XYZ file of C-alpha atoms in Angstrom:
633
model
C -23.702 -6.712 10.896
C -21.315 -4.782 12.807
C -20.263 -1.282 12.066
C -18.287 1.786 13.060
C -19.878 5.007 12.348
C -18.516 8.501 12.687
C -20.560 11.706 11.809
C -19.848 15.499 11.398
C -16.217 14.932 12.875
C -14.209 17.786 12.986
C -10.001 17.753 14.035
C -7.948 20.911 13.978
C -4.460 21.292 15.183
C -3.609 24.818 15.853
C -4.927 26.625 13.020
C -5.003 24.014 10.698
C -8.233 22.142 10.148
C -7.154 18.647 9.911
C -11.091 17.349 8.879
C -14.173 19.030 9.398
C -17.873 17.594 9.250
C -16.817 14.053 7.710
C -18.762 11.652 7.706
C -17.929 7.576 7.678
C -18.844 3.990 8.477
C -17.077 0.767 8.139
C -18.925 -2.930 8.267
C -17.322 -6.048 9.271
C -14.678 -7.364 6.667
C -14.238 -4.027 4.285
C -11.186 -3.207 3.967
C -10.129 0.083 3.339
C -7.510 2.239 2.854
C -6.665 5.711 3.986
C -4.131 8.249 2.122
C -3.691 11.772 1.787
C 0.027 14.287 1.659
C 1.563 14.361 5.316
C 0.543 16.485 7.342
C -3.313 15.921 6.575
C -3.923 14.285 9.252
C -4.247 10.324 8.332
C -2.602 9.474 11.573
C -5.059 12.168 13.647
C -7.528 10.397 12.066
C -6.749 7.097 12.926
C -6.108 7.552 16.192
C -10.176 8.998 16.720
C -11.093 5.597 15.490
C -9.451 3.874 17.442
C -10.597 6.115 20.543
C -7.002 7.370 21.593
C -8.030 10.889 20.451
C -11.112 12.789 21.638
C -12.470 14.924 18.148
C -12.725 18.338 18.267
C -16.660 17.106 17.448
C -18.482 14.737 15.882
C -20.379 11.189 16.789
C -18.545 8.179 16.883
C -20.919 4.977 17.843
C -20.362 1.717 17.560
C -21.799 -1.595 19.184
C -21.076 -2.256 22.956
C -19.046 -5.249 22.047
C -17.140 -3.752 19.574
C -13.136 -4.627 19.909
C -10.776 -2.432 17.930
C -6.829 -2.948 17.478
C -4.917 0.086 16.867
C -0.706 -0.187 15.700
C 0.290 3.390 15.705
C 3.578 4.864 13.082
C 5.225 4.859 16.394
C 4.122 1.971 18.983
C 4.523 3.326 22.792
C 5.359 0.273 24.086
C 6.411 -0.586 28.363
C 10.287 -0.926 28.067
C 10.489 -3.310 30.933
C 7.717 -5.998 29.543
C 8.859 -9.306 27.996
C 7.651 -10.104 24.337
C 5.179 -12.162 25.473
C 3.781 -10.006 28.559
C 3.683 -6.982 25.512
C 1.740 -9.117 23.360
C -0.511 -10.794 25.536
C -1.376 -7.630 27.390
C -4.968 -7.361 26.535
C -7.795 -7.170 28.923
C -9.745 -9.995 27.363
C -10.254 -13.573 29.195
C -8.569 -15.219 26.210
C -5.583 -12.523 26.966
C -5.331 -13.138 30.701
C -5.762 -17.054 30.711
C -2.402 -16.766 28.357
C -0.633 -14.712 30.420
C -1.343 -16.717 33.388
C -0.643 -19.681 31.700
C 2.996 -18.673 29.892
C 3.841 -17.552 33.671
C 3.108 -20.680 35.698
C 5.130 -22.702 32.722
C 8.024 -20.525 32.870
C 7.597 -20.652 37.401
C 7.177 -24.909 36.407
C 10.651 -24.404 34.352
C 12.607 -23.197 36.907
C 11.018 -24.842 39.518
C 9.724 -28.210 38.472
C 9.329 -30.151 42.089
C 7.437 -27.358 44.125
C 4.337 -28.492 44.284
C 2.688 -25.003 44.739
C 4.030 -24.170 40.853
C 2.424 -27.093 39.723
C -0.717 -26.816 41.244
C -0.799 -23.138 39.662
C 0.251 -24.649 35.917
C -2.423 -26.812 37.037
C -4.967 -24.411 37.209
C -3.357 -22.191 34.456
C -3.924 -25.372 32.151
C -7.419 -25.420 33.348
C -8.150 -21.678 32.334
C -7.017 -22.220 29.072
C -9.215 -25.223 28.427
C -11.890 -23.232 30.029
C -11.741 -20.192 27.171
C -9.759 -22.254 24.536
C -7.191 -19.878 24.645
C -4.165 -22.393 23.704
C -5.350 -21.478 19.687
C -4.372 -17.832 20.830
C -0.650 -19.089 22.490
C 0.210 -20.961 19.155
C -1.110 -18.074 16.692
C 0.920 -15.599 18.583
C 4.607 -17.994 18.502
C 3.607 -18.485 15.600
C 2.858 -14.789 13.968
C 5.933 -13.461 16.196
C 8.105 -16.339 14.278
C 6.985 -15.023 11.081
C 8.452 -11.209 12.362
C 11.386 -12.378 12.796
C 10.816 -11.907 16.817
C 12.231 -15.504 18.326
C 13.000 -14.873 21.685
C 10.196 -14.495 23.390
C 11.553 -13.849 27.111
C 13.748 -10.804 25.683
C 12.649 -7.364 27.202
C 11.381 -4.406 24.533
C 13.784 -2.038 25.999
C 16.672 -4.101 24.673
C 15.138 -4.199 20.930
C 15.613 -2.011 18.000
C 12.931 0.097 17.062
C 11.935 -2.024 13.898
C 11.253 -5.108 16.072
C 9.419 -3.385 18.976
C 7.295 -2.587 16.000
C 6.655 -5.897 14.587
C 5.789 -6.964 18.535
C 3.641 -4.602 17.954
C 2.276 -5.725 14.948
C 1.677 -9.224 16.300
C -0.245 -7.911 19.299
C -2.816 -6.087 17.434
C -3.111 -9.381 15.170
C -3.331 -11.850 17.900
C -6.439 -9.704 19.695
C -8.271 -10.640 16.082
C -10.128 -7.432 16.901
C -13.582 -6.467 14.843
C -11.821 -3.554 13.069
C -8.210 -3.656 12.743
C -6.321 -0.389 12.416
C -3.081 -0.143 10.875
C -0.475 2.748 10.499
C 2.143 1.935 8.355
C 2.417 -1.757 8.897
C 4.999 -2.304 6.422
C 7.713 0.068 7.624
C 10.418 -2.625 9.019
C 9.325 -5.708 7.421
C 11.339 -7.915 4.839
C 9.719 -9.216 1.551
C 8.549 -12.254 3.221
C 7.131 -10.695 5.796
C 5.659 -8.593 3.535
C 3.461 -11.345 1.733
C 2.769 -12.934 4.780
C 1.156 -9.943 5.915
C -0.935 -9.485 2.375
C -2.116 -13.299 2.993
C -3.066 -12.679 6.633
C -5.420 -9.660 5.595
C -6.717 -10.674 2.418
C -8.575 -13.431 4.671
C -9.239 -11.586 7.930
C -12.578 -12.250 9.240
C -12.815 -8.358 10.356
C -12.635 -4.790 8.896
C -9.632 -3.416 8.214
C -7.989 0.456 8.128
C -4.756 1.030 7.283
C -2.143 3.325 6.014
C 0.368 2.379 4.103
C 2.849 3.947 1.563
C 3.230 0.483 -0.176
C 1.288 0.223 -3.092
C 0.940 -3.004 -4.155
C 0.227 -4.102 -0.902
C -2.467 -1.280 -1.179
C -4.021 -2.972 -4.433
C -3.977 -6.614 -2.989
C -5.562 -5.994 -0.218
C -8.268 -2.924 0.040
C -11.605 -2.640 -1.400
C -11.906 0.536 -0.616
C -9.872 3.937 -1.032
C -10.447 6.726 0.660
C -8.703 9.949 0.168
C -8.506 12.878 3.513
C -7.943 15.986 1.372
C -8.837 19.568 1.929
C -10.538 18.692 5.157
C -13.031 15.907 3.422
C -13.474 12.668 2.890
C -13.303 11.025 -0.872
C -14.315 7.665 -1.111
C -12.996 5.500 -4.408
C -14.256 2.004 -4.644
C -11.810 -0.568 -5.308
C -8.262 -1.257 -5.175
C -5.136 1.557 -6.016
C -5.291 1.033 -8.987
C -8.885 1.442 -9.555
C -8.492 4.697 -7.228
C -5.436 5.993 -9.978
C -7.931 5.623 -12.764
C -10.867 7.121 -10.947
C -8.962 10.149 -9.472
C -7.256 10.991 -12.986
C -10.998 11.119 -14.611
C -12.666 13.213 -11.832
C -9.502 16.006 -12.102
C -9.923 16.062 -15.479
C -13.481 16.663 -14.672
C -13.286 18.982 -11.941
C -10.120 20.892 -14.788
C -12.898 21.753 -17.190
C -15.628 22.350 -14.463
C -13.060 24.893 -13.353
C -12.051 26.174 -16.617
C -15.903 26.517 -16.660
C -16.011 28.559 -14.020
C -13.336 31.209 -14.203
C -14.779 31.944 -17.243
C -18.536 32.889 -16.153
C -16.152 34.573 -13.475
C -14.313 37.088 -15.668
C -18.233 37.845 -17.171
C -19.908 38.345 -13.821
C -16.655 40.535 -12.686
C -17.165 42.681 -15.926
C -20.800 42.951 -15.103
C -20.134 44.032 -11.445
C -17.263 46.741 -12.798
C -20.009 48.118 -15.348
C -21.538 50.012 -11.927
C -24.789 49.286 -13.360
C -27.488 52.138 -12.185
C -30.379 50.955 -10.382
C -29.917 47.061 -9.104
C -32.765 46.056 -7.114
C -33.838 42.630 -5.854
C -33.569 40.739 -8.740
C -29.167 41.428 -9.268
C -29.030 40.962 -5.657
C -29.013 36.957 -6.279
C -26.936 37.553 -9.342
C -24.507 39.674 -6.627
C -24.679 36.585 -4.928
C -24.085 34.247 -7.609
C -20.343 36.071 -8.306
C -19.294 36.002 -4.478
C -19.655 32.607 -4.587
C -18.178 32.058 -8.527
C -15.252 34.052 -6.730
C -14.733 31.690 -3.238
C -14.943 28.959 -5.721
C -12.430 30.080 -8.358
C -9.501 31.551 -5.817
C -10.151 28.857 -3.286
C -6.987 27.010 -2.012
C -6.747 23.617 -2.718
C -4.323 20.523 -2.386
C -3.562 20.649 -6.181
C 0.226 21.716 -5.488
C 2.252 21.257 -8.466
C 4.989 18.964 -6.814
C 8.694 19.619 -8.688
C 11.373 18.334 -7.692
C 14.094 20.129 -10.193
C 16.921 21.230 -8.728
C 20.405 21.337 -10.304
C 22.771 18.666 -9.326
C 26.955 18.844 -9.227
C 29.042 16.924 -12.174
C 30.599 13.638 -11.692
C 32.710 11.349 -13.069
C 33.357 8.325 -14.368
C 34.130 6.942 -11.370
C 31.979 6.674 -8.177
C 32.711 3.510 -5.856
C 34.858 0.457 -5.815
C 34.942 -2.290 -3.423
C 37.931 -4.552 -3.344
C 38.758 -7.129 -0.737
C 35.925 -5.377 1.456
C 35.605 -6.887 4.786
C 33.472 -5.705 7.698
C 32.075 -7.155 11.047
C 29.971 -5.566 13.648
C 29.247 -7.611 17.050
C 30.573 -10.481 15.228
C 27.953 -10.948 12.636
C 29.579 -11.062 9.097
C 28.372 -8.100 6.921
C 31.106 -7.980 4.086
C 33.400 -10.847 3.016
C 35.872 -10.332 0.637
C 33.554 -8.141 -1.466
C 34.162 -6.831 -4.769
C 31.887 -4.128 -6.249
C 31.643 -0.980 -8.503
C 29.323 1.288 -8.584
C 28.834 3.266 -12.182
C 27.836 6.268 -12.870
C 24.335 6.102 -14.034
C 23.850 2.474 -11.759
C 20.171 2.382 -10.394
C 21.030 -0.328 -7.453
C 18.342 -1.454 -4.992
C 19.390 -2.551 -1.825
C 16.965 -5.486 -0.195
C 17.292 -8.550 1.915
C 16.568 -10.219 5.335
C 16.282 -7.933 8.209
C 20.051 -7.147 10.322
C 21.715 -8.993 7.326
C 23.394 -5.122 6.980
C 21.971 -3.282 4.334
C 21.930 0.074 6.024
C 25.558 -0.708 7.368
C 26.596 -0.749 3.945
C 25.712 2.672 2.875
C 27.370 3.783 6.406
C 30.679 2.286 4.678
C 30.046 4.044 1.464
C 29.265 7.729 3.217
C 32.338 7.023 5.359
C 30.440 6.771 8.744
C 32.084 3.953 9.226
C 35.364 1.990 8.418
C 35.959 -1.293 6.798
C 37.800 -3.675 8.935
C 39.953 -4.907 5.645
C 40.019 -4.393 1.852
C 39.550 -0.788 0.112
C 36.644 1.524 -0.614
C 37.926 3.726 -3.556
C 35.430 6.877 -3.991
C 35.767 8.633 -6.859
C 37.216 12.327 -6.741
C 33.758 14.257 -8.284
C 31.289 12.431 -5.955
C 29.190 14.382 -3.893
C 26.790 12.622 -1.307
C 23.149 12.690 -0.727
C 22.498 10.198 2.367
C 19.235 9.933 3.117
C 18.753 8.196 5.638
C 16.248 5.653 7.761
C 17.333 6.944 11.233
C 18.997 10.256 13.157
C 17.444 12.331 10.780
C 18.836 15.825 11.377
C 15.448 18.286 11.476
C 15.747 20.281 14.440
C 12.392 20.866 16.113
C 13.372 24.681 17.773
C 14.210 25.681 14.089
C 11.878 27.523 11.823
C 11.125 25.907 8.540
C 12.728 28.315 6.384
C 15.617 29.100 8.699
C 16.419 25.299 8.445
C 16.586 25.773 4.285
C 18.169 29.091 4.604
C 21.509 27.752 6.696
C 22.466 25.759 2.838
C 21.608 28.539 1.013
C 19.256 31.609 0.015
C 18.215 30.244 -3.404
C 18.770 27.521 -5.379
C 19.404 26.742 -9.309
C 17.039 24.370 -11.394
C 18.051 22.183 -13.670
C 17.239 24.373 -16.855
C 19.867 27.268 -14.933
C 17.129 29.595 -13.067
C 17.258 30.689 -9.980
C 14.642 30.714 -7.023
C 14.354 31.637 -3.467
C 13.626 29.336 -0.639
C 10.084 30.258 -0.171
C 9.103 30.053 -3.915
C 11.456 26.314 -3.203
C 9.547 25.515 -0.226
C 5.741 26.269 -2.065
C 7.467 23.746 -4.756
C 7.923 20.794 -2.379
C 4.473 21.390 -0.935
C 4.825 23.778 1.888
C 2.202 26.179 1.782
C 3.666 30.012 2.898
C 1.672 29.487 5.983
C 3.958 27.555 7.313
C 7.349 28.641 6.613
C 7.852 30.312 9.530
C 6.224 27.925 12.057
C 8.784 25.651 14.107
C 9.781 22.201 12.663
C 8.371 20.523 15.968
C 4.736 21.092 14.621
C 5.415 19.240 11.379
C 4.224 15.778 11.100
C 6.595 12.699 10.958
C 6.257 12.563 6.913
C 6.339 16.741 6.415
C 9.870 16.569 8.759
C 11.079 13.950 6.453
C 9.969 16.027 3.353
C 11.570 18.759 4.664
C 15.088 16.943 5.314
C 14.503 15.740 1.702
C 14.557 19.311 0.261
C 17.950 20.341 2.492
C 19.664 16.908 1.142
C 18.418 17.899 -2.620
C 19.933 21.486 -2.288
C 23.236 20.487 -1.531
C 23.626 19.456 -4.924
C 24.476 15.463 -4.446
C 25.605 13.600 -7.579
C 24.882 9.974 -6.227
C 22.035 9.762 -3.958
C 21.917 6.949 -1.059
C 18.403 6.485 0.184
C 17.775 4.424 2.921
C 14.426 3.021 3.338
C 13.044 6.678 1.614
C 9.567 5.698 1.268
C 9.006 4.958 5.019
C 6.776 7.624 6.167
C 6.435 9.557 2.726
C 3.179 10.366 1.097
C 2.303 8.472 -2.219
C 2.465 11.857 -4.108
C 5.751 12.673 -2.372
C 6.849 9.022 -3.724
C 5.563 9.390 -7.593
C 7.744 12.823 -7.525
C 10.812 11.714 -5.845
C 10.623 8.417 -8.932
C 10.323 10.268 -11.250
C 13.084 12.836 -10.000
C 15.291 9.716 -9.905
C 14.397 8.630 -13.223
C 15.879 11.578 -14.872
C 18.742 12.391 -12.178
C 21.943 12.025 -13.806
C 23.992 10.310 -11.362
C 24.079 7.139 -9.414
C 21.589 5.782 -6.962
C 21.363 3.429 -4.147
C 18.246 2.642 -2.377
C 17.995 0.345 0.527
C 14.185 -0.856 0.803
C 11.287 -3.231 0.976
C 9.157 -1.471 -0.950
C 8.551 -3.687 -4.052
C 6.413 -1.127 -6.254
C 9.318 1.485 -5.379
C 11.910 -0.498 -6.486
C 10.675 -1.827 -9.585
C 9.982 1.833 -10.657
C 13.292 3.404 -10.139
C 16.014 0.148 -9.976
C 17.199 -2.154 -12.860
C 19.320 -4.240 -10.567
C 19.367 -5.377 -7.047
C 22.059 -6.088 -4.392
C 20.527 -9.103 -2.422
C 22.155 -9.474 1.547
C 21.319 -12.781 2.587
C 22.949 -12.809 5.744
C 26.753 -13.732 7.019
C 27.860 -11.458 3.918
C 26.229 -13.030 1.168
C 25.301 -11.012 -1.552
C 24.034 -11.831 -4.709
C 23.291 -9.240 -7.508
C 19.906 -10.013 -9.309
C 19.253 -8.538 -12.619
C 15.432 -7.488 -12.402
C 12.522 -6.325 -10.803
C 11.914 -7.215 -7.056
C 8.749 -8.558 -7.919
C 10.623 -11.357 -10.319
C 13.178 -11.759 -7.666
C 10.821 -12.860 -4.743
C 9.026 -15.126 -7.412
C 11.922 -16.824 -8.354
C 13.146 -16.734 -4.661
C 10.260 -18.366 -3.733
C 10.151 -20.864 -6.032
C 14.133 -21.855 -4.940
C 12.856 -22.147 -1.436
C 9.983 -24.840 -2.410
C 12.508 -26.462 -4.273
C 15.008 -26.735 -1.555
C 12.312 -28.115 0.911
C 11.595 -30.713 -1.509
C 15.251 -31.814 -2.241
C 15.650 -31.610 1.560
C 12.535 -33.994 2.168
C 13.712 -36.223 -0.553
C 17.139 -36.335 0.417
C 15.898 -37.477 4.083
C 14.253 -40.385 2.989
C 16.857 -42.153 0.445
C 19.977 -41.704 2.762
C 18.875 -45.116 4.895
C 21.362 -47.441 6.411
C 23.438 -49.541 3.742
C 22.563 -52.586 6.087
C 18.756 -52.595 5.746
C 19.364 -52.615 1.992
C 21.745 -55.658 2.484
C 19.558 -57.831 4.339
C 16.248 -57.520 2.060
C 18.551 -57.782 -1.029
C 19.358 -61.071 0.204
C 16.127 -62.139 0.117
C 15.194 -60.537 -3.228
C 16.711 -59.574 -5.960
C 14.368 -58.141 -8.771
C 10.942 -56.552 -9.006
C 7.852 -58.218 -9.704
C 6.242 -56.836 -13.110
C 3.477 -54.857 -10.952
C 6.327 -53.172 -8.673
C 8.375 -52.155 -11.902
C 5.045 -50.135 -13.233
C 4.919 -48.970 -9.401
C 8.774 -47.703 -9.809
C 8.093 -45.767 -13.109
C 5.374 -43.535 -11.194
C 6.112 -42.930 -7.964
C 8.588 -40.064 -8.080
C 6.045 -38.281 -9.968
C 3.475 -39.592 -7.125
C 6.179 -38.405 -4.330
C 6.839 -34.704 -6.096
C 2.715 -34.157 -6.311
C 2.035 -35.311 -2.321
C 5.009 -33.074 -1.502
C 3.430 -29.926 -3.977
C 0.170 -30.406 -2.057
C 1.722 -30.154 1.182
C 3.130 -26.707 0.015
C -0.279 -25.583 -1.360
C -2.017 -26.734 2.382
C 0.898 -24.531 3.837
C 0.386 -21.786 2.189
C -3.668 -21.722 2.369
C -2.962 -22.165 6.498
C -0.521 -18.915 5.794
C -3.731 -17.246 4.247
C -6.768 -18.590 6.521
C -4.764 -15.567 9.396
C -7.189 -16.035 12.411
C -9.731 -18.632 10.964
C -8.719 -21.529 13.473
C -11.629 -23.746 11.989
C -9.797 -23.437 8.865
C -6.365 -23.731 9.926
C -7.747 -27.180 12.045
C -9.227 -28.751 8.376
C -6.227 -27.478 6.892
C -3.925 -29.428 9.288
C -5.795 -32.901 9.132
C -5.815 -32.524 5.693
C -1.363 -31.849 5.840
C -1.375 -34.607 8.665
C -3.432 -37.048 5.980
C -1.441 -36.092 2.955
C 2.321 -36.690 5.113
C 1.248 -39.728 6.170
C 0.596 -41.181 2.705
C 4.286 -39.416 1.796
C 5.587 -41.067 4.363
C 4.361 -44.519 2.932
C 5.740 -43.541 -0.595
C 8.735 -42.371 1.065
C 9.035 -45.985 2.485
C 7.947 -47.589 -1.051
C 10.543 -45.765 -2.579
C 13.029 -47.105 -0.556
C 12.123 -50.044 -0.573
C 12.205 -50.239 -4.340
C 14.840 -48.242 -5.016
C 16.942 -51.279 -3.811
C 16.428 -53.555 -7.149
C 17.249 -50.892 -9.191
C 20.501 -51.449 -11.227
């Protein structure tokens, strides 16, 4: 059995204790994941796995052999390296007979009649044989296919930020690593992609740590939660959803236990006020006993009481109208003649394939940018709140509160009261402690909180969110639904996020590339189902549709020479569509099990005799088929 073990760590950042004396193992294949608010530290804590962090102190052993694969929020990745030098960059044989080997076939390319560069493919070939790397080659096409990453050659200067992410996604999976550790894996990745990744984890042959804001994904795949608040470590067994039930019993728990406790409180402080004449030895422990009634009953804790209340402006009937509504960028079709409207109490989600435009559309909406034809009515009452993916505007030399205090110096609630930016800033989980440090020293998810609370207090009557749960805390997330739920004007919500979606849209805008768009009425969950299911059917038709469109002149000759079915054939004809649809369902089920077996190359071998068995004997029915099909009036 292989495990990492940590014990007594400890992790401040300035004077913030991040954890201190926590203690942890993981064993080969648990899977587990980590949450906590931002700014706890999830990502510190990742990072001292995965030894790019020193710890303050603490023990961290593990066995000599032990391999560990670290994706970080935000991969630091050598702008000048191909794809396929960034993902083949490990130091293992396996790594460097690929390398090698990709190298002397691209030299063999270029230059296929020097006889050096084939000597050296030569030898290349040899090395791979030698460590059976050439699994390693295909899984890694074949994972960066997946991603959405095709062109392998392309350098990761020249790449957004979302695919220099999956890149590095696929070279943490292609190491197959004893403990893979994951932070925020889901942040730039479609719905596919999504489930592929679920499949690929669900049967990795290694343990697993990862972060994620995604929920379900959370609940398919962990076995483990475990919560980094106040410093500690609470472990949960189970998936999220065991970990929701679980956490709501022990508050209620530790509610009473502290109900409990402020009342023996209030008795011990009456004792101690009483100035009781006389106390020897034996009140000295009860002396004791109310110090540490008192640590325990005014200690700080996590337990802020999230709100997100403020006022918003009026609006209108009307909020947007498309009409005509073309657009283009680098000549990739985003709108086409697109008619919309946008109501006023419209909860839209935006999803689809990655670059198909999605966050270009809410661009057009805000006005950022123009459309190249057609009109964008906005209605007179609308008041944006853009939140967006990208160019976030928190300036790092600003203080916290100065930042909130350039919009205003309090702010109105919903039921009409008033408060001041501090007493707004404790709200959203700022603790006073930190109002007047500099935004630099805020974690990625606190910054984005932060910008959250500015965007709120401007009073927006349709709210545009793009991709809002990237780097936000589950608690941040239940709030900001449930804020949504009862906001009173429109909202638009580009994202991935399937649990998000379903919990604050009733609709969906679907870009499927080359500006199609097709509104689904629904949760996301139904819509990739049903999505899904079009795509097997497709494949099917397409398969079937192959087969049948033979050359009229085959048909003509063996008509001559026939011209009805024997009584055996007719029986044959009456079942072997059905036969053809069930070799062709099994073929999907084989494809999707070789989706699932992730790194299990024994598996994914079986699995492909088995495919190559079962499209042989479709290919025969195919051919039967055909052949029959000819007799048929």
């Amino acid at each position: 059995m292989k495990e990492l073990k940590i014990e007594n760590l400890s992790q401040r950042t300035g004077t913030k204790v991040l954890f201190d004396q926590v203690n942890f193992s993981i064993i080969n294949e648990e899977k587990v994941g980590l949450i906590g608010r931002n700014g706890n530290g999830k990502s510190t804590f990742l990072r001292v796995l995965a030894g790019a962090l020193e710890p303050d102190s603490g023990t961290l052993t593990k066995p000599g052999d032990y391999q560990i694969g670290f994706l970080s929020q935000e991969p630091d990745l050598d702008p000048e390296a191909t794809v396929l030098e960034t993902v083949f960059s490990g130091n293992t044989p396996i790594m460097q007979a690929v390398r090698v080997y990709e190298e002397a076939m691209l030299q063999l390319t270029e230059h296929p009649d020097d006889e050096k560069v084939q000597k050296q493919f030569t030898k290349a070939q040899q090395a791979m044989d030698t460590n059976d790397a050439w699994n390693a080659d295909s899984s890694a096409k074949r994972i960066l296919s997946i991603l959405g990453i095709r062109d392998m050659n392309i350098k990761i200067g020249t790449m957004s930020g979302g695919q220099q992410k999956r890149v590095a996604l696929a070279q943490v999976l292609i190491q197959t690593p004893d403990l893979l550790i994951l932070d925020e894996p889901t942040n730039h990745l479609d719905f596919e992609m999504i489930t592929w990744l679920e499949n690929y984890l669900k049967n990795y042959k290694g343990a697993l740590m990862v972060v994620t804001h995604d929920r379900y994904f959370l609940d398919r795949i962990v076995d483990k939660i475990i919560e980094l608040t106040n410093g500690k470590l609470e472990e949960y067994p189970g998936n999220y959803q065991a970990y929701v039930e679980e956490k709501a019993e022990r508050e209620e728990q530790q509610a009473s236990a502290q109900r409990k406790a402020k009342q023996l409180y209030k008795q011990e402080l009456a004792w101690m006020r009483e100035g009781v004449q006389g106390r020897g030895t034996k009140q000295k422990a009860r002396m004791e006993r109310f110090e540490d009634l008192k640590e325990q009953t005014h200690q700080t804790s996590e337990s802020f009481h999230l709100e997100m209340d403020l006022a918003s402006s009026r609006l209108g009937k009307q909020v947007f109208e498309l009409k005509e509504a073309d657009y283009q960028i680098d000549g990739k079709v985003i709108l086409d003649h697109f008619d919309y409207i946008v109501q006023t109490h419209d909860r839209i989600g935006i999803t689809g394939v990655n670059g198909s435009g999605k966050s270009t559309f809410l661009d057009l909406l805000t006005g950022k940018k123009e459309l190249d034809a057609g009109t964008l009515i906005v209605g007179e009452t609308v008041r944006i709140g853009y939140f967006q993916q990208n160019n976030i505007d928190v300036p790092g030399d600003k203080r916290v509160i100065n930042y909130l205090q350039e919009i205003a110096e309090e702010v109105q609630r919903r039921d009409g009261t008033a408060i001041n930016i501090s007493q707004l800033l404790e709200q959203f989980m700022f603790p006073r402690s930190q109002h007047g440090t500099l935004i630099r020293s805020l974690s990625g998810g606190e910054k984005r909180r932060l910008y959250l609370v500015r965007l709120l207090m401007e009073r927006p009557n349709v709210l545009l969110l793009d991709e809002p749960t990237n780097n936000l805390d589950i608690d941040t997330l239940n709030v900001l639904e449930d804020y949504i739920e009862s906001f009173p004007g429109a909202v638009m919500t580009v994202s991935h996020d399937r649990y998000f979606l379903d919990k604050v849209t009733d609709k969906l805008l679907v870009f499927e590339g080359q500006g199609q768009i097709s509104e689904f009425f629904g949760t996301a969950e139904e819509y990739f189902e049903e999505a899904q299911e079009k795509e097997r059917a497709a494949k099917r038709a397409a398969a079937s549709k192959n087969k049948t469109t033979q050359p009229a002149q085959n048909r003509k000759q063996k008509s001559q020479e026939k011209t009805k079915l024997t009584y055996m054939e007719e029986k044959e004809w009456t079942t072997i569509e059905d036969e053809i649809m069930e070799l062709e369902l099994q073929v999907e089920e084989i494809d999707e099990e070789m989706g699932r077996a992730g790194s299990d190359y024994e598996k994914i071998e079986e699995l492909f005799k088995e495919k190559s068995s079962l499209q042989e004997k479709l290919e025969e029915k195919y051919d039967r088929w055909e052949y029959l099909s000819q007799y048929i009036d």
